[in-house]
Amino acid sequence: MTSSQQLHVVVVGGGIAGLSAAIFAARAGVEVTLLEAVSELGGRSRTRDEDGFRFNMGPHALYRNGPAAAVLNEIGVKPAGTAPELAGALAWCEGGLHTLPGGPLSLMTTSLIGARDKLTLGALLARFPKLDPTPWNGRSLTEFLKETFASARLRDVFAALVRLSSYANAPDAMSAGMAIAQVQGALGNGVIYLDGGWQSMVTLLGEAAEKAGVRIRSGVRVRAIEDPVSQSGRSLSVRLRDDTSIAADGVVLALGPGEASALVDGGTDPVLSQHAERSLPVRAACLDVGLSRLPSPKRTFALGIDESTYVSLHSRAAQGMTPGGGAIFQLARYLAPDEKPDRTEIEVQLERQLDAMQPGWRDVACAKKLLLDVRVAHALPTAEMGGLAGRPRVDALEATRPGLSLAGDWVGPTGWLVDAAFASGRDAGRAAAHRARQVRQDG
Ligand SMILES: Cc1cc2nc3c(=O)[nH]c(=O)nc-3n(C[C@H](O)[C@H](O)[C@H](O)COP(=O)(O)OP(=O)(O)OC[C@H]3O[C@@H](n4cnc5c(N)ncnc54)[C@H](O)[C@@H]3O)c2cc1C
């Protein structure tokens, strides 16, 4: 490589992590190529159009004022959206609907818990924002629930709030510190549902990447990361499925741990293979329902207490989601780690809850889509790994595979779900550009 040759970073994966990495690497002054296996960008943040109904890949809510918001702000884009109205939110328990206790009024009036539990929960909610999650990082949510609540019903209520704010239904394994921090974020800052679905955010990021000079190639699957082709002068070679290869000075793998591991040294890299084998994925079954009109405008949200379910009218807060006058309900069952979901059972369970909230919905249903088993996040921060701090860093491969950086919702010490994808993407993009420059100087 001549010293005048432009440094080149390749980003593999065009989800949120890959798009963020590409933008920050390009802004750091290197040439960037982003390779995405399928024809569209966005990965799990895509939105599909079903007869004019905009279905996200399951219920998606963006945390306000969290790491994702900070990175979006740095990039200079602001996806439009609105916070869902949670006054009137319901709890589904023992086959019936109750008021969900979230604030003083709902706590007083709910039939979900008795007087003594109301006092206990009220006291916890009052001191909860100031509770330090750190000492709980290495302990499980089950331990936290046992030590905090004498009442089994209150343990169920708090576990449901954890599922709502983290998607995780694995109390024995999950780090309690991470669970507490997620519930604090949800109760404190809240979330927004994005207008037009999460695809709007993907589109804004794609535009920002192009503006930063990123060369985007979709429909291009990477097969392996290899040693450099002789004479290229670059330090890495990215082999594509059609057997051609691209020379690079740095590569960001913005993929899941299993996908990333398969690309490096035939799956034998010790760091990647360990994460691929040991990570506990967070999964959900999701049912999206499009209605031509809303039978019962007041019942828009219900959280399962003794069942791990969620029902929310996303089109109430998010604009541009339906053909005129229509409505979109997103329903989900948070899956336990070893759960094998059954299509019929899931549909019956979720539709029964919609029957209770929206009697007559079946007569106005125009679109329906079930995603039986989707991976919401690649790796739950467990108590065993000490919570978020136990995740691999963006430069975790520096010792075994110099020049490779990692990004995704299982990487880095910051945030959960898309918050982690954004934060690790930004850090990996900057690190890849910085390292490529260092190698050039050393050489
Ligand atoms: C049902 C569901 C609900 C969710 N709800 C929320 C929520 O409410 N709030 C929240 O913050 N987050 C939520 N998430 C999580 C959020 O969607 C993800 O954290 C985020 O989209 C992950 O982005 P990523 O870039 O890390 O990974 P991905 O989106 O998985 O992107 C990886 C990309 O890499 C591509 N790829 C794979 N292999 C190759 C290859 N060999 N060559 C080239 N490209 C390749 C894939 O096609 C994909 O586009 C939810 C996820 C799901 C599934």
Short mmCIF file of C-alpha atoms and ligand atoms in Angstrom, two decimals:
data_model
loop_
_atom_site.label_atom_id
_atom_site.label_comp_id
_atom_site.label_asym_id
_atom_site.label_seq_id
_atom_site.Cartn_x
_atom_site.Cartn_y
_atom_site.Cartn_z
CA MET A 1 0.00 0.00 0.00
CA THR A 2 1.35 3.42 -0.84
CA SER A 3 1.23 6.08 1.85
CA SER A 4 -1.15 8.13 -0.31
CA GLN A 5 -3.65 5.25 -0.57
CA GLN A 6 -6.83 6.06 1.33
CA LEU A 7 -7.40 3.96 4.47
CA HIS A 8 -10.32 1.59 4.03
CA VAL A 9 -12.66 0.23 6.72
CA VAL A 10 -15.27 -2.42 5.86
CA VAL A 11 -18.36 -2.70 8.04
CA VAL A 12 -20.15 -6.07 7.88
CA GLY A 13 -23.89 -5.82 8.71
CA GLY A 14 -26.32 -3.02 7.90
CA GLY A 15 -28.40 -2.97 11.09
CA ILE A 16 -28.30 -0.08 13.56
CA ALA A 17 -24.86 -1.07 14.88
CA GLY A 18 -23.36 -1.32 11.37
CA LEU A 19 -24.91 1.94 10.18
CA SER A 20 -23.64 3.76 13.27
CA ALA A 21 -20.16 2.26 12.91
CA ALA A 22 -20.02 3.25 9.23
CA ILE A 23 -21.06 6.84 9.92
CA PHE A 24 -18.51 7.37 12.71
CA ALA A 25 -15.67 5.68 10.82
CA ALA A 26 -16.37 7.80 7.71
CA ARG A 27 -16.53 10.96 9.81
CA ALA A 28 -13.12 10.02 11.23
CA GLY A 29 -11.72 10.42 7.73
CA VAL A 30 -11.37 6.91 6.29
CA GLU A 31 -13.01 5.35 3.26
CA VAL A 32 -15.88 3.09 4.37
CA THR A 33 -17.76 0.28 2.65
CA LEU A 34 -20.84 -1.17 4.38
CA LEU A 35 -21.87 -4.68 3.34
CA GLU A 36 -25.38 -5.93 4.11
CA ALA A 37 -26.43 -9.49 3.25
CA VAL A 38 -30.07 -8.80 2.39
CA SER A 39 -31.54 -6.25 0.01
CA GLU A 40 -32.63 -3.77 2.71
CA LEU A 41 -30.81 -2.03 5.52
CA GLY A 42 -32.01 -2.11 9.12
CA GLY A 43 -31.77 -5.72 10.32
CA ARG A 44 -34.11 -6.26 13.26
CA SER A 45 -35.08 -2.57 13.19
CA ARG A 46 -36.83 -2.91 9.84
CA THR A 47 -40.54 -2.24 9.34
CA ARG A 48 -42.63 -4.32 6.91
CA ASP A 49 -45.63 -3.07 5.02
CA GLU A 50 -48.64 -5.43 5.18
CA ASP A 51 -51.55 -4.02 3.15
CA GLY A 52 -50.69 -0.48 4.23
CA PHE A 53 -50.11 -1.44 7.90
CA ARG A 54 -46.57 -0.68 9.07
CA PHE A 55 -45.44 -3.63 11.22
CA ASN A 56 -42.17 -3.31 13.10
CA MET A 57 -40.43 -6.62 13.80
CA GLY A 58 -42.43 -6.97 17.02
CA PRO A 59 -43.17 -4.14 19.44
CA HIS A 60 -40.38 -1.52 19.30
CA ALA A 61 -40.03 1.44 21.64
CA LEU A 62 -37.09 3.85 21.75
CA TYR A 63 -35.86 4.94 25.19
CA ARG A 64 -35.83 8.69 25.65
CA ASN A 65 -32.60 10.32 26.86
CA GLY A 66 -30.66 7.05 26.76
CA PRO A 67 -27.48 6.06 24.86
CA ALA A 68 -29.37 5.70 21.53
CA ALA A 69 -30.74 9.23 21.84
CA ALA A 70 -27.22 10.51 22.58
CA VAL A 71 -25.72 8.82 19.49
CA LEU A 72 -28.59 9.98 17.26
CA ASN A 73 -27.94 13.47 18.53
CA GLU A 74 -24.22 13.19 17.69
CA ILE A 75 -25.11 11.97 14.21
CA GLY A 76 -27.54 14.88 13.89
CA VAL A 77 -30.76 13.02 13.14
CA LYS A 78 -33.98 13.06 15.14
CA PRO A 79 -36.58 10.41 14.35
CA ALA A 80 -40.12 11.69 14.95
CA GLY A 81 -42.32 9.91 17.47
CA THR A 82 -44.51 10.27 20.53
CA ALA A 83 -44.62 8.77 24.01
CA PRO A 84 -47.48 6.31 24.48
CA GLU A 85 -50.20 7.42 26.89
CA LEU A 86 -49.97 5.04 29.85
CA ALA A 87 -52.74 6.57 31.97
CA GLY A 88 -55.38 3.84 31.89
CA ALA A 89 -52.81 1.09 31.35
CA LEU A 90 -54.07 -2.33 32.34
CA ALA A 91 -52.66 -5.47 33.93
CA TRP A 92 -53.73 -8.92 32.75
CA CYS A 93 -53.93 -11.34 35.68
CA GLU A 94 -55.89 -14.54 36.40
CA GLY A 95 -57.69 -14.16 33.08
CA GLY A 96 -59.00 -10.64 33.76
CA LEU A 97 -58.06 -6.97 33.39
CA HIS A 98 -57.09 -4.66 36.26
CA THR A 99 -55.55 -1.20 36.52
CA LEU A 100 -51.75 -1.39 36.22
CA PRO A 101 -50.19 0.21 39.29
CA GLY A 102 -47.61 2.72 38.03
CA GLY A 103 -48.31 5.94 39.94
CA PRO A 104 -50.12 7.06 43.12
CA LEU A 105 -53.66 7.13 41.66
CA SER A 106 -53.49 3.79 39.83
CA LEU A 107 -51.88 2.25 42.90
CA MET A 108 -54.76 3.38 45.10
CA THR A 109 -57.52 2.25 42.77
CA THR A 110 -56.22 -1.03 41.35
CA SER A 111 -57.88 -4.35 42.19
CA LEU A 112 -54.67 -6.19 41.28
CA ILE A 113 -53.14 -6.08 44.78
CA GLY A 114 -54.40 -5.75 48.36
CA ALA A 115 -53.97 -2.83 50.79
CA ARG A 116 -50.75 -4.09 52.41
CA ASP A 117 -49.10 -4.70 49.01
CA LYS A 118 -50.16 -1.22 47.90
CA LEU A 119 -48.22 0.32 50.81
CA THR A 120 -45.14 -1.80 50.09
CA LEU A 121 -45.17 -1.06 46.35
CA GLY A 122 -45.85 2.66 46.94
CA ALA A 123 -42.80 2.86 49.27
CA LEU A 124 -40.60 1.04 46.74
CA LEU A 125 -41.72 3.22 43.81
CA ALA A 126 -40.96 6.35 45.87
CA ARG A 127 -37.37 5.32 46.65
CA PHE A 128 -36.77 3.38 43.41
CA PRO A 129 -35.28 6.21 41.29
CA LYS A 130 -32.46 6.58 43.83
CA LEU A 131 -31.76 2.86 44.27
CA ASP A 132 -28.15 2.10 43.29
CA PRO A 133 -28.19 -0.87 40.89
CA THR A 134 -24.40 -1.49 41.11
CA PRO A 135 -24.34 -3.83 44.13
CA TRP A 136 -26.91 -6.00 42.33
CA ASN A 137 -24.92 -6.45 39.11
CA GLY A 138 -23.58 -9.87 40.11
CA ARG A 139 -26.82 -11.12 41.67
CA SER A 140 -29.89 -12.49 39.95
CA LEU A 141 -33.28 -10.85 39.58
CA THR A 142 -34.79 -13.79 41.48
CA GLU A 143 -32.57 -12.94 44.47
CA PHE A 144 -33.59 -9.28 44.30
CA LEU A 145 -37.29 -10.20 44.17
CA LYS A 146 -37.00 -12.57 47.15
CA GLU A 147 -35.11 -10.05 49.27
CA THR A 148 -37.33 -7.09 48.36
CA PHE A 149 -40.89 -8.46 48.36
CA ALA A 150 -42.54 -10.81 50.85
CA SER A 151 -45.63 -11.02 48.64
CA ALA A 152 -45.65 -13.38 45.64
CA ARG A 153 -48.02 -11.07 43.75
CA LEU A 154 -45.65 -8.10 44.16
CA ARG A 155 -42.78 -10.24 42.90
CA ASP A 156 -44.90 -11.00 39.82
CA VAL A 157 -45.73 -7.30 39.33
CA PHE A 158 -42.09 -6.24 39.50
CA ALA A 159 -40.96 -9.11 37.24
CA ALA A 160 -43.56 -7.95 34.70
CA LEU A 161 -42.12 -4.40 34.80
CA VAL A 162 -38.67 -5.90 34.18
CA ARG A 163 -40.00 -7.85 31.17
CA LEU A 164 -41.64 -4.70 29.84
CA SER A 165 -38.50 -2.60 30.09
CA SER A 166 -35.94 -5.24 29.06
CA TYR A 167 -37.80 -7.94 27.09
CA ALA A 168 -36.03 -10.50 29.27
CA ASN A 169 -37.95 -13.35 30.89
CA ALA A 170 -35.09 -15.10 32.65
CA PRO A 171 -35.16 -13.98 36.31
CA ASP A 172 -32.85 -16.75 37.56
CA ALA A 173 -30.08 -15.75 35.14
CA MET A 174 -30.57 -12.02 34.61
CA SER A 175 -28.40 -9.52 36.45
CA ALA A 176 -30.60 -7.71 38.97
CA GLY A 177 -28.47 -4.58 38.54
CA MET A 178 -29.29 -4.50 34.85
CA ALA A 179 -32.99 -5.16 35.59
CA ILE A 180 -33.17 -2.31 38.11
CA ALA A 181 -31.43 0.11 35.72
CA GLN A 182 -33.84 -0.77 32.89
CA VAL A 183 -36.94 -0.24 35.05
CA GLN A 184 -35.48 3.06 36.33
CA GLY A 185 -34.99 4.20 32.72
CA ALA A 186 -38.51 3.15 31.71
CA LEU A 187 -40.22 4.81 34.69
CA GLY A 188 -37.98 7.89 34.62
CA ASN A 189 -37.51 8.85 30.98
CA GLY A 190 -40.11 6.72 29.23
CA VAL A 191 -40.12 5.70 25.59
CA ILE A 192 -41.40 6.90 22.24
CA TYR A 193 -43.05 4.97 19.41
CA LEU A 194 -41.61 6.13 16.07
CA ASP A 195 -43.78 7.60 13.31
CA GLY A 196 -43.85 5.30 10.28
CA GLY A 197 -42.16 2.58 12.35
CA TRP A 198 -38.47 2.06 13.06
CA GLN A 199 -37.78 2.03 9.32
CA SER A 200 -37.94 5.85 9.47
CA MET A 201 -34.93 5.84 11.79
CA VAL A 202 -33.11 3.35 9.52
CA THR A 203 -33.80 5.60 6.51
CA LEU A 204 -32.40 8.65 8.33
CA LEU A 205 -29.26 6.70 9.28
CA GLY A 206 -28.83 5.41 5.70
CA GLU A 207 -29.03 9.01 4.43
CA ALA A 208 -26.53 10.18 7.07
CA ALA A 209 -24.16 7.35 6.06
CA GLU A 210 -24.35 8.29 2.39
CA LYS A 211 -23.79 11.94 3.25
CA ALA A 212 -20.69 10.96 5.23
CA GLY A 213 -19.39 9.20 2.09
CA VAL A 214 -20.11 5.57 3.07
CA ARG A 215 -20.36 3.21 0.09
CA ILE A 216 -23.39 1.03 0.86
CA ARG A 217 -23.65 -2.36 -0.82
CA SER A 218 -26.77 -4.34 0.07
CA GLY A 219 -27.50 -7.91 -1.05
CA VAL A 220 -23.81 -8.74 -0.44
CA ARG A 221 -23.15 -11.54 2.06
CA VAL A 222 -19.71 -11.83 3.62
CA ARG A 223 -18.35 -15.38 3.83
CA ALA A 224 -15.11 -14.98 5.75
CA ILE A 225 -12.51 -12.54 7.09
CA GLU A 226 -9.11 -13.70 5.90
CA ASP A 227 -5.45 -12.79 5.84
CA PRO A 228 -4.64 -10.11 3.30
CA VAL A 229 -4.27 -10.90 -0.36
CA SER A 230 -0.53 -10.62 -1.14
CA GLN A 231 0.60 -7.24 -2.46
CA SER A 232 -2.61 -5.48 -1.42
CA GLY A 233 -0.70 -3.81 1.41
CA ARG A 234 -3.86 -3.91 3.50
CA SER A 235 -4.05 -5.89 6.73
CA LEU A 236 -7.30 -7.83 6.13
CA SER A 237 -9.31 -9.37 3.33
CA VAL A 238 -13.11 -9.67 3.33
CA ARG A 239 -14.27 -12.64 1.26
CA LEU A 240 -17.76 -12.37 -0.23
CA ARG A 241 -20.17 -15.16 -1.10
CA ASP A 242 -19.40 -14.82 -4.82
CA ASP A 243 -15.75 -15.57 -3.92
CA THR A 244 -14.43 -12.10 -4.72
CA SER A 245 -12.68 -10.26 -1.91
CA ILE A 246 -12.24 -6.71 -0.66
CA ALA A 247 -8.99 -5.52 0.94
CA ALA A 248 -9.35 -3.52 4.16
CA ASP A 249 -7.24 -1.82 6.82
CA GLY A 250 -9.93 -2.48 9.43
CA VAL A 251 -13.19 -4.42 9.67
CA VAL A 252 -16.17 -3.91 11.98
CA LEU A 253 -18.26 -7.03 12.53
CA ALA A 254 -21.71 -5.59 13.33
CA LEU A 255 -23.32 -9.01 13.66
CA GLY A 256 -24.46 -11.44 16.35
CA PRO A 257 -21.80 -13.49 18.16
CA GLY A 258 -22.61 -16.70 16.24
CA GLU A 259 -22.59 -14.94 12.85
CA ALA A 260 -19.35 -13.10 13.67
CA SER A 261 -17.65 -16.24 14.96
CA ALA A 262 -18.50 -18.19 11.80
CA LEU A 263 -16.66 -15.59 9.68
CA VAL A 264 -13.38 -15.62 11.61
CA ASP A 265 -10.89 -18.50 11.42
CA GLY A 266 -13.61 -21.03 10.63
CA GLY A 267 -15.33 -20.44 13.98
CA THR A 268 -12.21 -21.14 16.08
CA ASP A 269 -11.41 -17.65 17.38
CA PRO A 270 -11.41 -18.21 21.17
CA VAL A 271 -13.13 -14.93 22.11
CA LEU A 272 -15.87 -15.12 19.50
CA SER A 273 -16.55 -18.84 19.87
CA GLN A 274 -16.85 -18.46 23.63
CA HIS A 275 -19.45 -15.70 23.29
CA ALA A 276 -21.28 -17.60 20.54
CA GLU A 277 -21.56 -20.69 22.75
CA ARG A 278 -22.24 -19.12 26.14
CA SER A 279 -24.55 -16.23 25.30
CA LEU A 280 -28.14 -16.54 26.46
CA PRO A 281 -30.35 -15.01 23.75
CA VAL A 282 -33.45 -13.00 24.65
CA ARG A 283 -36.39 -14.16 22.50
CA ALA A 284 -40.05 -13.28 21.97
CA ALA A 285 -43.11 -14.44 20.06
CA CYS A 286 -44.77 -11.41 18.44
CA LEU A 287 -48.22 -10.99 16.96
CA ASP A 288 -49.02 -7.85 14.96
CA VAL A 289 -52.67 -7.11 14.21
CA GLY A 290 -54.01 -4.42 11.85
CA LEU A 291 -57.62 -3.27 12.36
CA SER A 292 -59.75 -1.08 10.07
CA ARG A 293 -61.07 0.70 13.18
CA LEU A 294 -60.68 0.56 16.95
CA PRO A 295 -63.61 -1.14 18.75
CA SER A 296 -62.72 0.16 22.24
CA PRO A 297 -60.64 3.38 22.14
CA LYS A 298 -59.85 3.44 25.88
CA ARG A 299 -58.20 0.04 26.28
CA THR A 300 -54.87 0.51 24.60
CA PHE A 301 -52.26 -1.20 26.76
CA ALA A 302 -52.07 -4.32 28.95
CA LEU A 303 -49.14 -6.02 30.61
CA GLY A 304 -49.35 -9.69 31.65
CA ILE A 305 -48.61 -10.28 35.34
CA ASP A 306 -49.07 -14.04 35.75
CA GLU A 307 -48.50 -14.61 32.03
CA SER A 308 -45.47 -13.15 30.24
CA THR A 309 -47.51 -11.11 27.75
CA TYR A 310 -47.72 -7.57 26.33
CA VAL A 311 -50.44 -5.83 24.30
CA SER A 312 -50.11 -2.25 23.04
CA LEU A 313 -51.82 -0.01 20.51
CA HIS A 314 -48.73 1.35 18.73
CA SER A 315 -50.67 3.39 16.18
CA ARG A 316 -52.12 5.60 18.94
CA ALA A 317 -48.79 7.31 19.61
CA ALA A 318 -46.96 6.66 16.32
CA GLN A 319 -48.24 8.43 13.20
CA GLY A 320 -48.31 7.04 9.67
CA MET A 321 -48.69 3.41 10.72
CA THR A 322 -52.04 2.49 9.14
CA PRO A 323 -54.34 3.25 6.23
CA GLY A 324 -56.87 5.99 7.22
CA GLY A 325 -58.75 5.32 10.46
CA GLY A 326 -57.02 2.01 11.12
CA ALA A 327 -55.16 0.76 14.18
CA ILE A 328 -52.17 -1.49 14.91
CA PHE A 329 -51.91 -3.63 18.02
CA GLN A 330 -48.57 -5.21 18.76
CA LEU A 331 -48.74 -8.23 21.06
CA ALA A 332 -45.92 -10.34 22.42
CA ARG A 333 -45.04 -13.19 24.70
CA TYR A 334 -41.65 -12.86 26.32
CA LEU A 335 -40.11 -16.32 25.94
CA ALA A 336 -38.22 -18.07 28.75
CA PRO A 337 -34.68 -19.29 27.89
CA ASP A 338 -35.59 -22.92 27.15
CA GLU A 339 -39.14 -22.30 25.93
CA LYS A 340 -40.21 -23.85 22.61
CA PRO A 341 -43.15 -21.73 21.45
CA ASP A 342 -46.17 -23.42 19.91
CA ARG A 343 -47.87 -21.38 17.17
CA THR A 344 -51.46 -22.28 18.07
CA GLU A 345 -51.00 -21.90 21.80
CA ILE A 346 -49.35 -18.47 21.42
CA GLU A 347 -52.06 -17.22 19.05
CA VAL A 348 -54.85 -18.43 21.34
CA GLN A 349 -53.21 -16.84 24.40
CA LEU A 350 -52.55 -13.45 22.83
CA GLU A 351 -55.85 -13.23 20.95
CA ARG A 352 -57.75 -14.03 24.16
CA GLN A 353 -56.22 -10.93 25.73
CA LEU A 354 -57.16 -8.85 22.71
CA ASP A 355 -60.72 -10.23 23.02
CA ALA A 356 -60.86 -8.89 26.58
CA MET A 357 -59.49 -5.47 25.59
CA GLN A 358 -61.10 -4.98 22.20
CA PRO A 359 -64.28 -7.07 21.93
CA GLY A 360 -65.26 -7.37 18.25
CA TRP A 361 -61.69 -6.88 16.93
CA ARG A 362 -61.95 -10.06 14.87
CA ASP A 363 -64.69 -8.47 12.73
CA VAL A 364 -62.45 -5.53 11.78
CA ALA A 365 -59.09 -7.34 11.47
CA CYS A 366 -57.45 -6.79 8.07
CA ALA A 367 -53.83 -7.82 8.59
CA LYS A 368 -52.11 -10.22 10.96
CA LYS A 369 -48.55 -11.46 11.28
CA LEU A 370 -47.02 -13.85 13.81
CA LEU A 371 -43.26 -14.00 14.36
CA LEU A 372 -43.09 -17.19 16.42
CA ASP A 373 -39.56 -17.02 17.77
CA VAL A 374 -37.45 -13.89 17.18
CA ARG A 375 -34.17 -12.97 18.77
CA VAL A 376 -34.67 -9.64 20.49
CA ALA A 377 -31.09 -9.46 21.77
CA HIS A 378 -28.14 -11.77 21.30
CA ALA A 379 -26.92 -12.01 24.87
CA LEU A 380 -28.65 -11.38 28.19
CA PRO A 381 -26.39 -9.62 30.72
CA THR A 382 -26.44 -12.31 33.38
CA ALA A 383 -25.59 -12.16 37.07
CA GLU A 384 -22.77 -14.63 36.39
CA MET A 385 -21.06 -12.18 34.02
CA GLY A 386 -21.69 -9.24 36.36
CA GLY A 387 -24.28 -7.54 34.12
CA LEU A 388 -23.39 -5.15 31.31
CA ALA A 389 -19.75 -4.87 32.41
CA GLY A 390 -19.22 -8.53 31.43
CA ARG A 391 -19.93 -7.96 27.75
CA PRO A 392 -17.01 -7.99 25.27
CA ARG A 393 -15.55 -4.61 24.37
CA VAL A 394 -15.49 -3.33 20.79
CA ASP A 395 -11.74 -4.13 20.66
CA ALA A 396 -12.05 -7.58 22.30
CA LEU A 397 -10.36 -9.25 19.29
CA GLU A 398 -7.27 -7.05 19.36
CA ALA A 399 -5.11 -9.87 20.77
CA THR A 400 -6.35 -12.67 18.51
CA ARG A 401 -7.36 -10.83 15.33
CA PRO A 402 -5.91 -7.30 15.20
CA GLY A 403 -7.88 -4.92 13.01
CA LEU A 404 -11.26 -6.50 13.75
CA SER A 405 -13.76 -4.57 15.89
CA LEU A 406 -17.13 -5.74 17.22
CA ALA A 407 -20.49 -3.97 17.43
CA GLY A 408 -24.04 -5.02 18.23
CA ASP A 409 -26.55 -5.34 21.04
CA TRP A 410 -24.25 -7.81 22.88
CA VAL A 411 -21.11 -5.62 22.78
CA GLY A 412 -19.70 -2.93 25.08
CA PRO A 413 -20.50 -1.76 28.61
CA THR A 414 -23.22 0.72 27.63
CA GLY A 415 -26.98 0.25 27.30
CA TRP A 416 -29.31 -2.55 26.39
CA LEU A 417 -31.06 -3.49 23.12
CA VAL A 418 -30.81 -0.75 20.52
CA ASP A 419 -29.07 1.52 23.04
CA ALA A 420 -26.19 -0.98 23.02
CA ALA A 421 -26.27 -1.33 19.21
CA PHE A 422 -25.92 2.46 18.80
CA ALA A 423 -23.27 2.93 21.51
CA SER A 424 -21.07 0.01 20.41
CA GLY A 425 -21.53 0.98 16.73
CA ARG A 426 -20.24 4.49 17.37
CA ASP A 427 -17.30 3.22 19.46
CA ALA A 428 -16.38 0.46 16.98
CA GLY A 429 -16.48 2.85 14.01
CA ARG A 430 -14.17 5.31 15.73
CA ALA A 431 -11.86 2.54 16.98
CA ALA A 432 -11.58 0.96 13.51
CA ALA A 433 -10.65 4.28 11.89
CA HIS A 434 -8.17 5.10 14.65
CA ARG A 435 -6.48 1.70 14.48
CA ALA A 436 -6.24 1.73 10.68
CA ARG A 437 -4.47 5.08 10.93
CA GLN A 438 -2.07 3.75 13.58
CA VAL A 439 -1.14 0.72 11.48
CA ARG A 440 -0.40 3.02 8.53
CA GLN A 441 1.86 5.20 10.71
CA ASP A 442 3.67 2.17 12.19
CA GLY A 443 4.16 0.64 8.75
C1 LIG B 1 -39.20 -8.37 18.54
C2 LIG B 1 -38.16 -7.33 18.85
C3 LIG B 1 -38.49 -6.25 19.63
C4 LIG B 1 -37.53 -5.31 19.97
N1 LIG B 1 -37.91 -4.22 20.72
C5 LIG B 1 -37.00 -3.29 21.04
C6 LIG B 1 -37.36 -2.16 21.78
O1 LIG B 1 -38.53 -1.98 22.12
N2 LIG B 1 -36.41 -1.26 22.12
C7 LIG B 1 -35.10 -1.43 21.75
O2 LIG B 1 -34.26 -0.59 22.11
N3 LIG B 1 -34.72 -2.48 21.02
C8 LIG B 1 -35.64 -3.42 20.65
N4 LIG B 1 -35.28 -4.51 19.92
C9 LIG B 1 -33.85 -4.72 19.65
C10 LIG B 1 -33.34 -3.98 18.45
O3 LIG B 1 -34.18 -4.20 17.35
C11 LIG B 1 -31.94 -4.52 18.19
O4 LIG B 1 -31.14 -4.36 19.35
C12 LIG B 1 -31.22 -3.80 17.05
O5 LIG B 1 -32.04 -3.71 15.91
C13 LIG B 1 -29.94 -4.59 16.76
O6 LIG B 1 -29.21 -4.00 15.74
P1 LIG B 1 -27.84 -4.67 15.25
O7 LIG B 1 -27.34 -3.81 14.18
O8 LIG B 1 -26.99 -4.92 16.43
O9 LIG B 1 -28.24 -6.12 14.70
P2 LIG B 1 -29.18 -6.54 13.48
O10 LIG B 1 -30.34 -5.64 13.38
O11 LIG B 1 -29.44 -8.00 13.67
O12 LIG B 1 -28.27 -6.33 12.18
C14 LIG B 1 -27.34 -7.27 11.71
C15 LIG B 1 -27.32 -7.16 10.19
O13 LIG B 1 -26.25 -7.95 9.68
C16 LIG B 1 -26.66 -8.57 8.48
N5 LIG B 1 -25.79 -9.74 8.26
C17 LIG B 1 -25.77 -10.92 8.94
N6 LIG B 1 -24.81 -11.74 8.45
C18 LIG B 1 -24.19 -11.05 7.45
C19 LIG B 1 -23.12 -11.38 6.57
N7 LIG B 1 -22.47 -12.55 6.63
N8 LIG B 1 -22.75 -10.46 5.63
C20 LIG B 1 -23.38 -9.24 5.56
N9 LIG B 1 -24.41 -8.89 6.38
C21 LIG B 1 -24.81 -9.79 7.32
C22 LIG B 1 -28.12 -8.93 8.77
O14 LIG B 1 -28.84 -9.14 7.55
C23 LIG B 1 -28.59 -7.69 9.53
O15 LIG B 1 -29.13 -6.71 8.68
C24 LIG B 1 -36.21 -5.46 19.53
C25 LIG B 1 -35.88 -6.53 18.70
C26 LIG B 1 -36.85 -7.46 18.35
C27 LIG B 1 -36.48 -8.61 17.45
#
